[in-house]
Coordinates of C-alpha atoms in Angstrom, one line a residue:
X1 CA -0.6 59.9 -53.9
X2 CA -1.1 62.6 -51.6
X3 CA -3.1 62.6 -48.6
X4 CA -4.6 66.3 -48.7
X5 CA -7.9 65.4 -49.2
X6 CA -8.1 61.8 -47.9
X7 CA -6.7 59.8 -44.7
X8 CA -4.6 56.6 -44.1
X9 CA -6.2 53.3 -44.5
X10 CA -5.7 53.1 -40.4
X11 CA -7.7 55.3 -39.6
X12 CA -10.6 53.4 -39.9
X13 CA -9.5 51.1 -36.9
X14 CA -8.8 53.9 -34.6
X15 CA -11.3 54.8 -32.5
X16 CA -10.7 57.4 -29.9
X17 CA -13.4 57.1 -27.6
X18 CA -13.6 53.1 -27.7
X19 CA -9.9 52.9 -26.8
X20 CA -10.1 55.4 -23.7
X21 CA -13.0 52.8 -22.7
X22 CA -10.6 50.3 -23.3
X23 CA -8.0 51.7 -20.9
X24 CA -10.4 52.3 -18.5
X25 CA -11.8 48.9 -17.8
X26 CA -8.3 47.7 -18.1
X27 CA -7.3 49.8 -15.2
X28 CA -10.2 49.3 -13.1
X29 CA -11.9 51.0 -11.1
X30 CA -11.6 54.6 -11.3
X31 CA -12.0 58.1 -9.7
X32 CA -13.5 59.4 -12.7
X33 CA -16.5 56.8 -12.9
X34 CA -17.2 55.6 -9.1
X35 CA -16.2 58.8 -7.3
X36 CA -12.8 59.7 -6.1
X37 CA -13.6 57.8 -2.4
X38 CA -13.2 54.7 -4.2
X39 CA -9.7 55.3 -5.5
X40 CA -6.9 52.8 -4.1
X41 CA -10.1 50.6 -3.7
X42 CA -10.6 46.4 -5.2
X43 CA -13.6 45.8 -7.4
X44 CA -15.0 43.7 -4.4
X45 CA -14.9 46.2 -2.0
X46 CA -16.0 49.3 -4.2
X47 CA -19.0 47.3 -6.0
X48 CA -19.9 45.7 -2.8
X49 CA -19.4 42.3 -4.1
X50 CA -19.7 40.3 -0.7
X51 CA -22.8 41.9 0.6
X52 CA -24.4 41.5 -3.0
X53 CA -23.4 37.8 -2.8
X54 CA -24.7 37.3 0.8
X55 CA -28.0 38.8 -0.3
X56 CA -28.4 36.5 -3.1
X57 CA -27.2 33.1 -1.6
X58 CA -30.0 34.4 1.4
X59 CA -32.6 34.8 -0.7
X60 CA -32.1 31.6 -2.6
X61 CA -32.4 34.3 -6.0
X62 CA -31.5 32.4 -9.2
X63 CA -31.6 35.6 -11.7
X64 CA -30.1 38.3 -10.5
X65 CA -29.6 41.8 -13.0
X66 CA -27.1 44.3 -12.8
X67 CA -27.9 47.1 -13.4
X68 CA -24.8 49.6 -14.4
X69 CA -25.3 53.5 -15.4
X70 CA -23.3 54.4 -18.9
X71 CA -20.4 55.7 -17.0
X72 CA -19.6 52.5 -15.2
X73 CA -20.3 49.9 -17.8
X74 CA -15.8 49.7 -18.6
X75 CA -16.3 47.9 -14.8
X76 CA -19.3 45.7 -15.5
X77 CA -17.5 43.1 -16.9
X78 CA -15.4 42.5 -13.6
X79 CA -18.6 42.8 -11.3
X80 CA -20.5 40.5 -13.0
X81 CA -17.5 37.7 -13.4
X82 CA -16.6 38.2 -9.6
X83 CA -20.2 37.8 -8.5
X84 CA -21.1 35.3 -11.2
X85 CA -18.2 32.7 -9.4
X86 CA -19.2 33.0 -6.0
X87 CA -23.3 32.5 -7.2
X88 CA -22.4 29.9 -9.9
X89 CA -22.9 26.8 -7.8
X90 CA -26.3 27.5 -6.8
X91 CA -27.7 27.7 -10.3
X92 CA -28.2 31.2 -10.1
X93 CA -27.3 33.5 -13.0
X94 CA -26.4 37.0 -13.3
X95 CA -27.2 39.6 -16.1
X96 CA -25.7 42.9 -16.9
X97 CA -28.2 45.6 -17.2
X98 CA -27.6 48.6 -19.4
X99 CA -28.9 51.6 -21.4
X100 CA -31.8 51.7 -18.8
X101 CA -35.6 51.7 -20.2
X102 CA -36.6 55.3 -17.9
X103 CA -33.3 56.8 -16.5
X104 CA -30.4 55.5 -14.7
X105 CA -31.8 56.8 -11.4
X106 CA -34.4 54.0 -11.1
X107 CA -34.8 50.5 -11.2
X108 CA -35.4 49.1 -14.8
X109 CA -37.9 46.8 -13.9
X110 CA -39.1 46.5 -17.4
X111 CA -36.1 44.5 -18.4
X112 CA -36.3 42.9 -15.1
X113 CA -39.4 41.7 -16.6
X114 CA -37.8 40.4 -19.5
X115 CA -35.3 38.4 -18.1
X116 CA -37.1 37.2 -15.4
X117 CA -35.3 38.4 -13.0
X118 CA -35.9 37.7 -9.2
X119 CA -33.2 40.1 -8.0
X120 CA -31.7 43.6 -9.0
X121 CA -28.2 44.9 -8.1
X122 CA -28.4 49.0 -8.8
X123 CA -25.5 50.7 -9.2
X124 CA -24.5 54.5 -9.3
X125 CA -27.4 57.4 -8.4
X126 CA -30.3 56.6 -7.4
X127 CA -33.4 58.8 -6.9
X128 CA -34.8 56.3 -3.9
X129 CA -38.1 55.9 -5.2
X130 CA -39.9 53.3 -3.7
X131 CA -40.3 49.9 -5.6
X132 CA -42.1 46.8 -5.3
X133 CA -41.8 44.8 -8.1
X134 CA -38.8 42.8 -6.5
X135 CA -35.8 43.0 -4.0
X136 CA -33.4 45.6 -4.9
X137 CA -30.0 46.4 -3.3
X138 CA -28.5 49.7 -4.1
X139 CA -24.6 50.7 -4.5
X140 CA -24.4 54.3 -4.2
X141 CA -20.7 56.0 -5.7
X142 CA -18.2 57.1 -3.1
X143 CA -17.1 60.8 -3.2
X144 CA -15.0 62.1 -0.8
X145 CA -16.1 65.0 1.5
X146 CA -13.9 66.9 3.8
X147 CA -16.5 67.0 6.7
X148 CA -15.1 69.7 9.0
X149 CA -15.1 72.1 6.2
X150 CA -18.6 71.6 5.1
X151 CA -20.0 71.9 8.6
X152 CA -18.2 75.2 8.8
X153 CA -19.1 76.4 5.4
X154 CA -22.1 75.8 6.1
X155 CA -22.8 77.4 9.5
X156 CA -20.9 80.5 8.3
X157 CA -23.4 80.7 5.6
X158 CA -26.5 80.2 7.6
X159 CA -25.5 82.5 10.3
X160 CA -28.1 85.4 9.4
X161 CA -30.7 82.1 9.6
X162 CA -29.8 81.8 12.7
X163 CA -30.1 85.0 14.1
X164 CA -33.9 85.7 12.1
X165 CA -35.2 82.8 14.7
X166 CA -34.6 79.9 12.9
X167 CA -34.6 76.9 15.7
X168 CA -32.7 73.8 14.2
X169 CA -30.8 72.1 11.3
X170 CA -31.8 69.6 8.7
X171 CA -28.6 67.7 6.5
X172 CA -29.6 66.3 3.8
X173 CA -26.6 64.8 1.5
X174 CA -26.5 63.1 -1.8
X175 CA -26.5 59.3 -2.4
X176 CA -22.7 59.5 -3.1
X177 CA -22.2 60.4 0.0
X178 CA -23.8 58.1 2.1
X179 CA -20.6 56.0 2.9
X180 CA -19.5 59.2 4.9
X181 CA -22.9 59.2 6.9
X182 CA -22.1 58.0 10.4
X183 CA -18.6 61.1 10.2
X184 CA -21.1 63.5 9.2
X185 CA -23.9 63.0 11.8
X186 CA -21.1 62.8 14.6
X187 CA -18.9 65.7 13.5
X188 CA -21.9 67.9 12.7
X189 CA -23.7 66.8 16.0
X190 CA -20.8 67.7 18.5
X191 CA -19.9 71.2 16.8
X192 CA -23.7 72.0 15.7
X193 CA -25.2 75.0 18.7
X194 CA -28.2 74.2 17.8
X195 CA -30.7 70.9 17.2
X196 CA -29.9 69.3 14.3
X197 CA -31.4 65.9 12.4
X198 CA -30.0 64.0 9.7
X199 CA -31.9 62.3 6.6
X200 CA -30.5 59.1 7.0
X201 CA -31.3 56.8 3.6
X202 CA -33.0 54.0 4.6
X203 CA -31.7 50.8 2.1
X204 CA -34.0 48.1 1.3
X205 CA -34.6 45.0 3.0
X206 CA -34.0 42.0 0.8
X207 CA -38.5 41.8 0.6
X208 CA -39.6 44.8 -1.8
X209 CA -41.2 47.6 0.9
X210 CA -45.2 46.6 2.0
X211 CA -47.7 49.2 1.0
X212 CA -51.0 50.0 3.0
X213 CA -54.4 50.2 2.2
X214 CA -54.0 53.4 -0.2
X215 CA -50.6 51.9 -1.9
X216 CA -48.0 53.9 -0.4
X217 CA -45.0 52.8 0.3
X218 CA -42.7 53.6 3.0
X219 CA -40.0 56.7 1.7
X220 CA -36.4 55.5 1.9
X221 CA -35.3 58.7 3.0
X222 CA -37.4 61.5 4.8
X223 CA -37.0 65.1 6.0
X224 CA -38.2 65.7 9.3
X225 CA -37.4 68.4 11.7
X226 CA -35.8 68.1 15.5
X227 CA -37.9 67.0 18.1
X228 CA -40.3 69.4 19.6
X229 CA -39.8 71.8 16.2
X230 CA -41.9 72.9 13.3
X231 CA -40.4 72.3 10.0
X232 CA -40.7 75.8 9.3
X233 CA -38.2 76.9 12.1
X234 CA -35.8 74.7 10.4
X235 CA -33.2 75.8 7.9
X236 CA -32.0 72.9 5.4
X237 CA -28.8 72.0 4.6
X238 CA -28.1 70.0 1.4
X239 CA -24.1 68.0 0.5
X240 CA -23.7 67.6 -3.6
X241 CA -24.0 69.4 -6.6
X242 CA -26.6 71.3 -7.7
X243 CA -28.6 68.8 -9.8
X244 CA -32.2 67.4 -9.8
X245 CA -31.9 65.8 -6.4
X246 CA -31.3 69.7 -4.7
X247 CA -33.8 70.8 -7.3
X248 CA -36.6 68.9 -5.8
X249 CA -35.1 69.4 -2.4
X250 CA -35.5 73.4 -3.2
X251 CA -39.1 72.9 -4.3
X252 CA -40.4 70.7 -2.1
X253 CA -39.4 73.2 1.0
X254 CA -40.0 76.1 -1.0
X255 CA -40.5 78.2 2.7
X256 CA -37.8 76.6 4.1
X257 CA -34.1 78.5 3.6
X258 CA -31.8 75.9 1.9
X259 CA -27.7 76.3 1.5
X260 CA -25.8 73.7 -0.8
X261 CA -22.2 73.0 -0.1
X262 CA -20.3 71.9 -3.3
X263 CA -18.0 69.3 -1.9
X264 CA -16.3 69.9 -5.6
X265 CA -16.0 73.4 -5.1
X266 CA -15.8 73.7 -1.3
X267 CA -18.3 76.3 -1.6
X268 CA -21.9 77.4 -0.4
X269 CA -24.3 78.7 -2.1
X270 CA -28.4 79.9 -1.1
X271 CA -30.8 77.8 -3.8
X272 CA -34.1 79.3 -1.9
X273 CA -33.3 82.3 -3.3
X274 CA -34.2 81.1 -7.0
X275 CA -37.4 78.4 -5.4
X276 CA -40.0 81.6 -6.4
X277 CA -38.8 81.0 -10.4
X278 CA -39.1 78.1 -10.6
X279 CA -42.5 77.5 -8.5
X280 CA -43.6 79.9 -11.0
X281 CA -42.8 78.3 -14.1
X282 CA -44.7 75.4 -12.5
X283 CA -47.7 77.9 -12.0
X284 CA -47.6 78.2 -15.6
X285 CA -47.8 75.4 -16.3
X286 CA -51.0 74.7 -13.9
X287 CA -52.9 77.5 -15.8
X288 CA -52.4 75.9 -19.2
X289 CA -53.7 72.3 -17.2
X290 CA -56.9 74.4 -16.4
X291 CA -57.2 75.7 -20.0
X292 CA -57.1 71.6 -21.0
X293 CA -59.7 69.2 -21.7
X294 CA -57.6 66.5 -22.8
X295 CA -55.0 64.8 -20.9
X296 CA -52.4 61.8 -21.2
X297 CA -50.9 60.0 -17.8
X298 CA -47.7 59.4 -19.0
X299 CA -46.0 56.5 -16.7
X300 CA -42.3 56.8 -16.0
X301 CA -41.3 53.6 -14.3
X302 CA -43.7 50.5 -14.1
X303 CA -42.2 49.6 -11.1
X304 CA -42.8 52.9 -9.0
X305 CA -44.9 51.2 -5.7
X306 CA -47.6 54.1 -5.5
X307 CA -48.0 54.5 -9.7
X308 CA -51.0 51.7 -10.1
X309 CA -53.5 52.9 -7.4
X310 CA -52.4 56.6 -8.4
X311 CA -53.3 56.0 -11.7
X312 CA -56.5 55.1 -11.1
X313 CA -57.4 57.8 -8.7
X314 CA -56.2 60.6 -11.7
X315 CA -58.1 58.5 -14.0
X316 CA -61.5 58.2 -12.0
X317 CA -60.9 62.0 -10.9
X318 CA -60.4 62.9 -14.7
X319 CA -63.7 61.0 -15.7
X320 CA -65.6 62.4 -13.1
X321 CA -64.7 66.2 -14.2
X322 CA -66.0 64.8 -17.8
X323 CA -62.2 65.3 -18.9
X324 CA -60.4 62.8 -21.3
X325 CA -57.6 61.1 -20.4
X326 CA -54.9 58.8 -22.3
X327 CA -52.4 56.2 -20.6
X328 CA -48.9 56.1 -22.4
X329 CA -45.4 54.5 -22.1
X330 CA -43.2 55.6 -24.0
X331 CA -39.9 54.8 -22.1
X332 CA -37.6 58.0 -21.8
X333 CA -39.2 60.9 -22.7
X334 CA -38.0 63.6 -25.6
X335 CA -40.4 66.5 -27.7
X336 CA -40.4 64.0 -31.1
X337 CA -42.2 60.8 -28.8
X338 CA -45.1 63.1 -27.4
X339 CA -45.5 65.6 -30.7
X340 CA -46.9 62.3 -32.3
X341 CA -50.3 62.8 -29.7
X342 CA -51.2 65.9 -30.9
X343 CA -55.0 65.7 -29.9
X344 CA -53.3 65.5 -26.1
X345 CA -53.6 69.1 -24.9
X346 CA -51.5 68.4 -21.6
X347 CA -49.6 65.4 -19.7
X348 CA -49.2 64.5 -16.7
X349 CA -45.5 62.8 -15.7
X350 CA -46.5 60.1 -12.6
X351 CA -42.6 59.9 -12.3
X352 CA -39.7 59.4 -9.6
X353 CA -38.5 62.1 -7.1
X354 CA -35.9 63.4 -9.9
X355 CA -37.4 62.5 -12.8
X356 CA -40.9 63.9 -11.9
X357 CA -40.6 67.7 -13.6
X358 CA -40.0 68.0 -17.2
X359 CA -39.2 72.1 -17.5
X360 CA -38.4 71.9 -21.2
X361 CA -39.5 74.6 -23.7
X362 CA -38.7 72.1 -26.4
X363 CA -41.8 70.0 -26.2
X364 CA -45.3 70.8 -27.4
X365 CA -47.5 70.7 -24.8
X366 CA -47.0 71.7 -20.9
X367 CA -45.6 68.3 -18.9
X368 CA -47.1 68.9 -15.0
X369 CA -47.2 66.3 -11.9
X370 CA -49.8 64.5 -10.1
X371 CA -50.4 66.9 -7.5
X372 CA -50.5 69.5 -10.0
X373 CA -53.2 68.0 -11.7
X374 CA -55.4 67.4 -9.2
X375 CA -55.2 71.5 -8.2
X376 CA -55.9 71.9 -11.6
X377 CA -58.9 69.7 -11.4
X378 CA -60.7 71.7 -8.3
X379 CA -61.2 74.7 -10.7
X380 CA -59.5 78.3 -10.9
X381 CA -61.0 79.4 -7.5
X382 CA -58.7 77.2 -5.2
X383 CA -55.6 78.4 -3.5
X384 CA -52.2 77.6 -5.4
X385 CA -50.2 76.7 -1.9
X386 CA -46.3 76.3 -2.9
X387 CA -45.3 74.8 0.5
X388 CA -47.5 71.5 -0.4
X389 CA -46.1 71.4 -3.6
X390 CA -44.4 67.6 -4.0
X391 CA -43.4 64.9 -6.6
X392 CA -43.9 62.2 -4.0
X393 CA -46.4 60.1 -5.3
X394 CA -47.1 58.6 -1.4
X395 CA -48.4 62.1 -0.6
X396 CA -50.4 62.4 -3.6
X397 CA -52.5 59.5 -2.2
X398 CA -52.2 60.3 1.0
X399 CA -54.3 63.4 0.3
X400 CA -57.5 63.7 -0.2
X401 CA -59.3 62.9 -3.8
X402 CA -61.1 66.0 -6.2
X403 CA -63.8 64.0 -5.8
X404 CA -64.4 61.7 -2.4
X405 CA -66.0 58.9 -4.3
X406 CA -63.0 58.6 -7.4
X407 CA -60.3 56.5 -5.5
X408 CA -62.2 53.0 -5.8
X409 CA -59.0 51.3 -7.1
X410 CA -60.2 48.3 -4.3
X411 CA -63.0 46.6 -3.2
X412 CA -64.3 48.4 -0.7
X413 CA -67.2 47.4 2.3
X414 CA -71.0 47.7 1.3
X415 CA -71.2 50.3 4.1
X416 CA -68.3 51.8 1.5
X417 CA -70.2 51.5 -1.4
X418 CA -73.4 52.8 0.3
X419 CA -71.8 56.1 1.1
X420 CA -70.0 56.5 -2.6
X421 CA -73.4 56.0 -3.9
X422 CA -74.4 59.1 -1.7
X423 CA -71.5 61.0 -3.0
X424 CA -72.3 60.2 -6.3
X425 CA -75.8 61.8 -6.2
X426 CA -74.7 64.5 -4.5
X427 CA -71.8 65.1 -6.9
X428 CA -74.4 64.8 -9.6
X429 CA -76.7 67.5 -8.1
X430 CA -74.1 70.1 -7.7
X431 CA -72.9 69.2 -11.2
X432 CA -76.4 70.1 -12.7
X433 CA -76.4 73.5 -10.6
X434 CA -73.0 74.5 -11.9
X435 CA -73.1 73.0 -15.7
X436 CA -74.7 76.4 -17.0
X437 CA -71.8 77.8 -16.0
X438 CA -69.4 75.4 -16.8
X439 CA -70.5 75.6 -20.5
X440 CA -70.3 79.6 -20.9
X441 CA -67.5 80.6 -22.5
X442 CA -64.0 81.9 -20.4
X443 CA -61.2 83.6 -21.1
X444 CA -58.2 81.9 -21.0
X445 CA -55.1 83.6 -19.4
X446 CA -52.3 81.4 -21.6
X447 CA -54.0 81.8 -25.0
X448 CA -55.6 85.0 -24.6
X449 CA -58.8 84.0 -26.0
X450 CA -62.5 83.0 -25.0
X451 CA -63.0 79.0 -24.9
X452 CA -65.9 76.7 -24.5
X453 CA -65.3 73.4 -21.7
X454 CA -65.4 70.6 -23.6
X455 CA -67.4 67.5 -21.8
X456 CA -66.2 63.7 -22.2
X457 CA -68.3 60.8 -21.6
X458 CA -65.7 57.6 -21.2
X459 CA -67.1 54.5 -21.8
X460 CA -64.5 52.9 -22.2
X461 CA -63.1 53.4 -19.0
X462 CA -65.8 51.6 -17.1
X463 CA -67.3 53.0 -14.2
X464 CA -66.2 54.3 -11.1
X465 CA -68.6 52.9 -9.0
X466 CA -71.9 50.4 -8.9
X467 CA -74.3 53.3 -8.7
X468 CA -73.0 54.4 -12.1
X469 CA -73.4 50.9 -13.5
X470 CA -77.4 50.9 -12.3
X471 CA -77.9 54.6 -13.4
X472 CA -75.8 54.3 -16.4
X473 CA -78.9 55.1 -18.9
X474 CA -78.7 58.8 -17.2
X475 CA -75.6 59.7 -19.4
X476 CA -77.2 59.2 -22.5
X477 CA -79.9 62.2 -21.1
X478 CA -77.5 64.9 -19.4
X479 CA -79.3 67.7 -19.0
X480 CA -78.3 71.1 -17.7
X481 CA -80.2 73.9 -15.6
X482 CA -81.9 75.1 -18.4
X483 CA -83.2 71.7 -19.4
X484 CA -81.3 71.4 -23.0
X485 CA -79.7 68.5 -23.8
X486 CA -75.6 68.7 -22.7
X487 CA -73.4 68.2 -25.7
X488 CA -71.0 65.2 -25.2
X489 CA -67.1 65.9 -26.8
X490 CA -65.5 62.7 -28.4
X491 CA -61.8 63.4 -27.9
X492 CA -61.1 61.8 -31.5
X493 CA -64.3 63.3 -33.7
X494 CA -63.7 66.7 -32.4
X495 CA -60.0 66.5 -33.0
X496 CA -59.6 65.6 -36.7
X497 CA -62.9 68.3 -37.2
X498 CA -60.9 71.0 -36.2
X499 CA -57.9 69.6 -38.4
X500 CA -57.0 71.4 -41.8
X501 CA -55.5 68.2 -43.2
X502 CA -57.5 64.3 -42.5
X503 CA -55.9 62.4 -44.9
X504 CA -56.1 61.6 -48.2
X505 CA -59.3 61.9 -49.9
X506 CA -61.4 58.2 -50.5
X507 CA -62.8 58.1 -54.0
X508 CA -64.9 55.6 -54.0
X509 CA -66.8 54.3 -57.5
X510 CA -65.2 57.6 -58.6
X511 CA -62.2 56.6 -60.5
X512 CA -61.8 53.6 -63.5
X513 CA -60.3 50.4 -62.0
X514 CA -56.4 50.2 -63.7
X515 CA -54.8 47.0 -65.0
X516 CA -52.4 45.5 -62.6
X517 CA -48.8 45.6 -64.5
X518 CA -45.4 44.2 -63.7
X519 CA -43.3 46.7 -61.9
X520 CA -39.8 46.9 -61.6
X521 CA -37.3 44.1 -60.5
X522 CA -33.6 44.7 -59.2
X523 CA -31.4 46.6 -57.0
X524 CA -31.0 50.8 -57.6
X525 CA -27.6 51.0 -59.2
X526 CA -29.3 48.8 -62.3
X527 CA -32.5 47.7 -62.7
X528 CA -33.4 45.1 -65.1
X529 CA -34.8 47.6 -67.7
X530 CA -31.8 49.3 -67.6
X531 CA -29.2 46.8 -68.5

């Protein structure tokens, strides 16, 4: 028979790609996989077995996950076996972890959840989010870095910098590189001519990170300038590949000159020259949020320490500008999940450092960030300030609220409460002064057409504060300037009446009732009818 239009039996037991997995966890660990620092190097010492154990047998943890990134699950079958015999005798148990809930860059502390599990191992990147659903102990890759070359790459870029004025030196590396960070702070500091600082990453304690009074949590790696210096006089130096890490690096210092050495490549290149694109496809995206009425908080990671109380501030800020606001989680996020909310006319991504900006012309709706929305909520007239532009959802917090009175996430003092109450009225006095306004018609720059502000009135939400509870019969009388009764949008009713299609038609007492009958019985290649 000829094989021209058909292949050998065998071929259905080859598989290409499972048997280069194959030979890879056979071999070990590899360059490709855990970086090429860790070639030459035992599973124990590259996976940091012995500190893992020592953190666990401390703690007196009895479920402990381990969580592995795709492109180091060939090796997860050795971890977990040599970490599983030195924990065995304490009861504990170990887990492997994979295809992550949100992204490999943060803790999956859903499936944490599942488990239980008391501890988590993380493996590979990591955006260094804080978390404080449980203990967490991060292995970061080893890549190797020739250190004297990138110092003088580096300062050979940044020489024109230099001679503009610019004072001192900020290094910055990626994760992978953090095994290399006591040779780069000592080689850069003796050659450096001027002050330099280093972002050293701070790992977790074995006790998740405390948050204050607001809900921030302390960062596990921040950029701060040398003594006696403005960040501004500072030029920024970044070690790894361009990639969402540099990408909110760039953004988050967009007046600050940044040069990225590819240790790949062994070359530098100026990212600050491409910040002003960017920031303004992120302005774009803020004049579509103030063209919205309709918003869903999307949350990224459950476990994120500062996502709960910022939550609730977005929500109470939304419900106080009469906007109306969805929660979802809907795990990783692609265009088909969020088409299916097409009454949401923009989201808002409370997400990790990296994670945090969704720039995709591939879905619906504009995706912005926390402190994005709440420019968005102050109205068109306030400044759009790139250089406080962040995804960091501590600083978000740490900033002041649209409206003073929204953040009540806690209980708060009488004296508290008193003074919220004042707010309140206040805020409700200036809202009746500016609602003739609000409800004339403005021309929107992104649709280039007039548009009416729609007005919410969540109940469902609760209220923000006591004073709304004892003056609650006042929403059901809103009434403007003018003295005419305020029309109050319901996100749903308004949504299916502007919608062509709503379903099939109901006719009711309209049609004859029909006999019920015996349908058909069988499997498709031969129903019974048909033998």
């Amino acid at each position: 028979m000829s094989d021209a239009f058909s292949t050998h039996p065998e071929h259905a037991l080859d598989h290409p790609e499972l048997e280069a997995i194959l030979e890879q966890a056979k071999a070990g660990p590899s360059s490709a996989s855990l970086g090429d620092g860790a070639a030459g190097m035992s599973v124990e010492d590259t996976f940091e077995v012995e500190e893992s154990v020592r953190r666990i047998l401390e703690g007196g943890y009895k479920t402990i996950g381990l969580q592995f990134p795709d492109e180091l699950l060939p090796t997860s079958v050795s971890v977990y076996r040599a970490i599983q015999t030195r924990i065995g005798h304490t009861g504990a148990q170990a887990y492997v972890l994979a295809d992550s809930t949100y992204g490999n860059c943060c803790p999956d502390i859903l499936s944490c959840l599942h488990l239980p599990a008391d501890f988590l191992v993380h493996y590979g990147h990591a955006c260094l989010t804080p978390t404080d659903a449980l203990p967490i102990h991060y292995v970061f890759p080893r890549k190797k870095l020739d250190v004297g070359h990138a110092f003088g790459a580096l300062s050979k870029t940044s020489e024109e910098d230099v001679q503009d004025g610019k004072k001192g030196v900020i290094v910055v590396w990626d994760v992978a590189y953090d095994w290399l960070a006591s040779s780069i702070a000592e080689t850069f500091t003796k050659e450096s001519t001027i002050p330099i600082t280093f972002a050293h990453i701070n790992k977790p304690t074995a006790a998740p990170p405390k948050t204050d009074e607001k809900g921030k949590a302390p960062a596990l790696r921040s950029v701060e300038p040398p003594e006696g210096l403005a960040l501004t006089d500072c030029i920024l130096w970044y070690i790894g590949e361009e990639g969402r890490s540099s990408m909110n690096l760039q953004m988050t210092h967009a007046y600050n000159s940044l040069y990225l050495y590819s240790p790949t490549s062994q070359t530098t290149s100026p990212l600050h020259r491409t910040t002003s694109r960017l920031l303004s496809r992120r302005l774009f995206a803020l004049h579509q949020a103030l063209s919205s009425d309709v918003f869903g908080l999307i949350v990224s990671n459950i476990g994120l320490s500062s996502s709960r109380p910022l939550l609730a501030q977005l929500r109470a800020d939304l419900r106080r500008a009469q906007k109306k606001s969805y929660t979802l989680s809907v795990g990783r996020l692609n265009p088909a999940k969020l088409a299916n909310f097409v009454e949401i006319e923009c989201f808002v991504l409370v997400g990790c450092n990296e994670g945090g900006v969704v720039d995709s012309k591939e879905f619906l709706r504009p995706i912005i960030t926390p402190w994005e929305l709440s420019l968005a909520l102050q109205g068109e007239g306030h400044e759009w300030a790139p250089e406080k532009w962040t995804l960091d959802l501590g600083k978000v917090l740490e900033g002041e609220s649209v409206f003073p009175s929204a953040g009540l996430w806690t209980d708060e003092p009488t004296d508290a409460k008193a003074k919220a109450d004042e707010d309140d009225d206040k805020s409700e006095t200036q809202s009746n002064h500016s609602t003739s306004s609000d409800e004339a018609p403005k021309f929107s720059l992104i649709t280039g057409t007039y548009r009416t502000k729609k007005r919410f009135n969540d109940e469902s939400a609760g209220p923000a504060s006591t004073n709304q509870i004892e003056s609650g019969i006042q929403d059901l009388t809103l009434r403007n300037q003018t003295f005419s009764l305020s029309k109050l949008e319901s996100a749903g009713s308004s949504f299916l009446a502007s919608r062509e299609f709503k379903g099939l038609e109901v006719r009711y007492g309209m049609d004859e009732p029909s006999l019920l009958e015996e349908g058909r019985s069988g499997v498709a290649r031969g129903y019974t009818e048909e033998k």
